[in-house]
XYZ file of C-alpha atoms in Angstrom:
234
model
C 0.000 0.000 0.000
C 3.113 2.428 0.845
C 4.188 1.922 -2.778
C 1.325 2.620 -4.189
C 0.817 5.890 -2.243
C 4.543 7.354 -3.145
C 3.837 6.258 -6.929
C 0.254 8.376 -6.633
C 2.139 11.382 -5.041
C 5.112 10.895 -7.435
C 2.525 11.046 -10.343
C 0.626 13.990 -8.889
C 3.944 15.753 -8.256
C 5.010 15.197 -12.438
C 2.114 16.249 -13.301
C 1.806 19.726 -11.606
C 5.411 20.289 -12.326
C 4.274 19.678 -15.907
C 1.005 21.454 -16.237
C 3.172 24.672 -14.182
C 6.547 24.926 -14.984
C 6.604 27.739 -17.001
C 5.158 29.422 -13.868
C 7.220 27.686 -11.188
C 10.588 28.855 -13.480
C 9.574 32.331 -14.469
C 9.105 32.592 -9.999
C 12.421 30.975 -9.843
C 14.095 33.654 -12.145
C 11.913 36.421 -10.506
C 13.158 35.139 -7.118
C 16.601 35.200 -8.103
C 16.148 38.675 -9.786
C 14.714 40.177 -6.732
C 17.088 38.611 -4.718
C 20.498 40.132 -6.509
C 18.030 43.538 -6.758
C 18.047 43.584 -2.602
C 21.413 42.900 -2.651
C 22.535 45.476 -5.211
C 20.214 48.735 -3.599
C 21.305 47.493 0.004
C 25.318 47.661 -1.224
C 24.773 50.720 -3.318
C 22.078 52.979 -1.291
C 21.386 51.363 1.643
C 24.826 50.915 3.128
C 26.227 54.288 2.686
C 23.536 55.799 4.450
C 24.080 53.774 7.646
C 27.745 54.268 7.418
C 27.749 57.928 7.112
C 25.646 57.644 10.512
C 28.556 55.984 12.109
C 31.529 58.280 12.602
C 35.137 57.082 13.181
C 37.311 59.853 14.577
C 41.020 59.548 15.588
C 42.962 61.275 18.189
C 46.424 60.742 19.239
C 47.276 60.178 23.350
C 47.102 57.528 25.503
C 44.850 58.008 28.387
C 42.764 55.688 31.034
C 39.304 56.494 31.790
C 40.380 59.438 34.326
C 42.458 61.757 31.775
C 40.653 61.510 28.904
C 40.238 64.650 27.435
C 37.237 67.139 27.729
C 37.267 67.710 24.112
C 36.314 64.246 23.120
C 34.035 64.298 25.764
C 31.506 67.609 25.381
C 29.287 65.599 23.050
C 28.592 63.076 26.251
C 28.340 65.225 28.710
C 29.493 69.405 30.116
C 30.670 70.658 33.756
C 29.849 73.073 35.885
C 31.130 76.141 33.718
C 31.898 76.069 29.835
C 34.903 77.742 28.787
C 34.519 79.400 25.220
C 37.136 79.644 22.231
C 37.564 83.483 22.950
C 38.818 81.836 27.201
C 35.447 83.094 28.860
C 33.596 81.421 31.243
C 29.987 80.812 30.784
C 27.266 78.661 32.434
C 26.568 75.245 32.120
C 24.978 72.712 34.657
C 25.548 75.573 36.598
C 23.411 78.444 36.333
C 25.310 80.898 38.323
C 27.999 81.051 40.783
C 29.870 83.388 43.547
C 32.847 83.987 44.547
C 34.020 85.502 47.823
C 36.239 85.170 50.998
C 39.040 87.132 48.738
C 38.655 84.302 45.680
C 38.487 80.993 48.221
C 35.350 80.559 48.065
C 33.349 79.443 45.153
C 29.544 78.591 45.444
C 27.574 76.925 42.577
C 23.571 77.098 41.715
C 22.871 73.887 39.817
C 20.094 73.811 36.890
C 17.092 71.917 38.261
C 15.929 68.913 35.629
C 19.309 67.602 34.688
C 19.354 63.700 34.053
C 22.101 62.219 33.672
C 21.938 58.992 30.975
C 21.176 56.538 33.787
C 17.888 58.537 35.254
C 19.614 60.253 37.919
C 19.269 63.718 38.564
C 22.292 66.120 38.924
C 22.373 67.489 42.232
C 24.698 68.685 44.780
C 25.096 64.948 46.421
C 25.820 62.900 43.078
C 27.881 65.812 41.674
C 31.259 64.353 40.299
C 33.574 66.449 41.561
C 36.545 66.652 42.944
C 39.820 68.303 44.189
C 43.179 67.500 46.083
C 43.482 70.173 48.524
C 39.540 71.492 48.383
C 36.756 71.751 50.587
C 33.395 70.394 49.289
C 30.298 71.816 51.138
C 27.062 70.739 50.104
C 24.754 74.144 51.015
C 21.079 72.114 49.870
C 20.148 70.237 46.701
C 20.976 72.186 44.074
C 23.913 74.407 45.619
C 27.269 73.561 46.296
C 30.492 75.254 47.636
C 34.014 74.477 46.824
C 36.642 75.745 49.805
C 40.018 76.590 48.257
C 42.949 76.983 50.794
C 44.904 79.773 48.694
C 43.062 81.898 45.403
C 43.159 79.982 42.136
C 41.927 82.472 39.378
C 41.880 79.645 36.756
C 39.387 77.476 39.126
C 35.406 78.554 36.990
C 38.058 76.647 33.883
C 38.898 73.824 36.188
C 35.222 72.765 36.616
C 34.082 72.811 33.096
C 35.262 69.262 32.929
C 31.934 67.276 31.712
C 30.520 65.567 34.598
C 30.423 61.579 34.469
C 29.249 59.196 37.146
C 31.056 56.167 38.077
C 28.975 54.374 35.603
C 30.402 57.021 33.094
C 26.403 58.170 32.372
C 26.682 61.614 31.470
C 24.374 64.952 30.704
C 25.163 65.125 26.898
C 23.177 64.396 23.814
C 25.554 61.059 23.232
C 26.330 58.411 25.985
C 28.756 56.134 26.210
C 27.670 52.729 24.625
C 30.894 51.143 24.981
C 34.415 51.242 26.180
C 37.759 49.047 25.080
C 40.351 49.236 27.939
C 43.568 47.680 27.332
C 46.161 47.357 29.984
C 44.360 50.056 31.757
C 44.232 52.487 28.943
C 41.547 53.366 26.419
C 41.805 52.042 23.106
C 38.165 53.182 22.223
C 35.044 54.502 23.041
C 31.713 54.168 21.313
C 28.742 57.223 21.870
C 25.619 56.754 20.723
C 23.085 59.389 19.688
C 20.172 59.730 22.629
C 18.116 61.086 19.698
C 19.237 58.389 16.615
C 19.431 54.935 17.239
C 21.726 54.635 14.433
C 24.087 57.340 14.935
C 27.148 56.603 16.388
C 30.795 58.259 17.171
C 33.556 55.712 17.447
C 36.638 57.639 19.012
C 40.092 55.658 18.892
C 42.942 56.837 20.325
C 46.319 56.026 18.580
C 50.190 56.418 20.383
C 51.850 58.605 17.847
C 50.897 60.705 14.983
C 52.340 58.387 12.853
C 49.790 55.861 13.707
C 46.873 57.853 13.318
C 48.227 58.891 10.143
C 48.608 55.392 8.814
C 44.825 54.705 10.314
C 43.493 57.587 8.330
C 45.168 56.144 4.903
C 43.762 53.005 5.812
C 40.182 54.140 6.132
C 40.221 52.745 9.363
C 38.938 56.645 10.618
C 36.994 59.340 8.706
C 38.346 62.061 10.701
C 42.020 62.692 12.500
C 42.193 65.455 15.339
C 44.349 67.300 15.834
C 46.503 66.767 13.101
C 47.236 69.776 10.363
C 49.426 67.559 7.777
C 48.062 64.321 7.257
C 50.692 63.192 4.579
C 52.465 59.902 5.865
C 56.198 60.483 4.685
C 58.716 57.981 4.495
C-alpha cells in the first residue's frame, strides 16, 4: 500500500510540475532577480547611508578612563562652567555662581531637571567632583560650595570638565555605549546618539601621529584630530 501511495504522489507531483513549470521557473528567475536587486540597492544605497551615521574619529594620546580629554568628551556630557574659544567662562549645569572670601570661596547654583543617561538627577550629592586640597560643602540640593585653601583664578576653567558618574552616564546628547580598555588604557570609546538609534561616534585613540596617520590612509577613521598635515612620509 506504501508503494502505491509514493507512486500516486510521485505522479501527482510530475504532473503539476508539468502542467506549471513555465510558472514555477519564471518565480524561480523572478526570485533570483529580486534577490540580486536587494542585494545590489542594500550595497549601493542602503549601506552608505548607515555608514555615514557611524563616525570614526582619531585622536592621538594615551589616556585611562580618568584623563581623557574634555574635548572628546563635550558631546557626552558638560561641567559646571563652559569655557569658550575666545577663554570666557559661561554657564553650564551651573546656572550661576559666587565667589568671595578674597577668591576661596566658590559657590555653585545647579540647573534643576538635569538627568544624567542613567535617570539620575544632577544634584549637589551625586555631583562628580573633585579636588586635592579642596573643601566640598554641600549648602542644599541644588547648591554647592568648593573651599580653596589659597586663590586659584583659573578654578570657573577647572570645573568645566563634563561631569560623568562612576557608571560614566553623562548629561550630553551622546552616551557612552561602549568602552575598550587595554592594559588600563583606552583604546576606544563608542557614543551613541540619545536622539538616533543609528548614529554613532567611534573615538580611537592612537600612540603617535604616525599611527593615526597610517589609520586615516587606511580608512580605518573618517576624521584625524588634531593633526594639520596628514601626509604619511617615508
Amino acid at each position: 500500500m506504501s508503494i502505491v501511495r509514493r507512486r500516486y504522489y510521485f505522479w501527482l507531483a510530475r504532473a503539476y510540475v508539468a502542467r506549471w513549470y513555465k510558472t514555477i521557473i519564471s518565480s524561480l528567475i523572478l526570485g533570483v532577480a529580486i534577490f540580486f536587486g536587494i542585494i545590489f540597492l542594500l550595497d549601493i544605497y542602503l549601506l552608505p547611508i548607515l555608514q555615514k551615521k557611524v563616525l570614526k574619529i582619531g585622536y592621538v594620546g594615551i589616556y585611562n578612563l580618568a584623563t581623557v580629554p574634555s574635548e572628546v568628551l563635550s558631546d557626552v556630557s558638560y561641567g559646571l562652567t563652559q569655557v569658550n574659544t575666545n577663554g570666557t567662562i559661561s554657564p553650564a549645569a551651573a546656572y550661576k555662581w559666587d565667589i568671595t572670601d578674597n577668591g576661596r570661596d566658590y559657590t555653585f547654583y545647579l540647573r534643576r531637571g538635569q538627568f544624567f543617561h542613567n535617570g539620575q538627577e544632577l544634584t549637589s550629592y551625586n555631583l562628580p567632583i573633585s579636588f586635592q586640597d579642596v573643601n566640598k560643602k554641600v549648602v542644599d540640593k541644588y547648591t554647592v560650595s568648593f573651599i580653596l585653601h589659597s586663590p586659584y583664578a583659573p578654578f570657573l576653567a577647572s570645573v568645566s570638565k563634563p561631569l560623568l558618574l562612576n557608571d560614566l552616564a553623562g548629561l550630553g546628547k551622546y552616551k557612552i555605549s561602549k568602552v575598550d580598555i587595554n592594559g588600563g588604557f583606552v583604546r576606544s570609546m563608542t557614543f551613541q546618539d540619545l536622539s538616533d538609534v543609528g548614529k554613532r561616534k567611534i573615538i580611537s585613540f592612537y600612540p603617535s601621529e604616525v599611527a593615526l596617520k597610517d589609520a586615516y590612509a587606511l580608512g580605518n577613521v573618517d576624521e584625524a584630530r588634531g593633526i594639520a598635515d596628514l601626509v604619511v612620509r617615508g
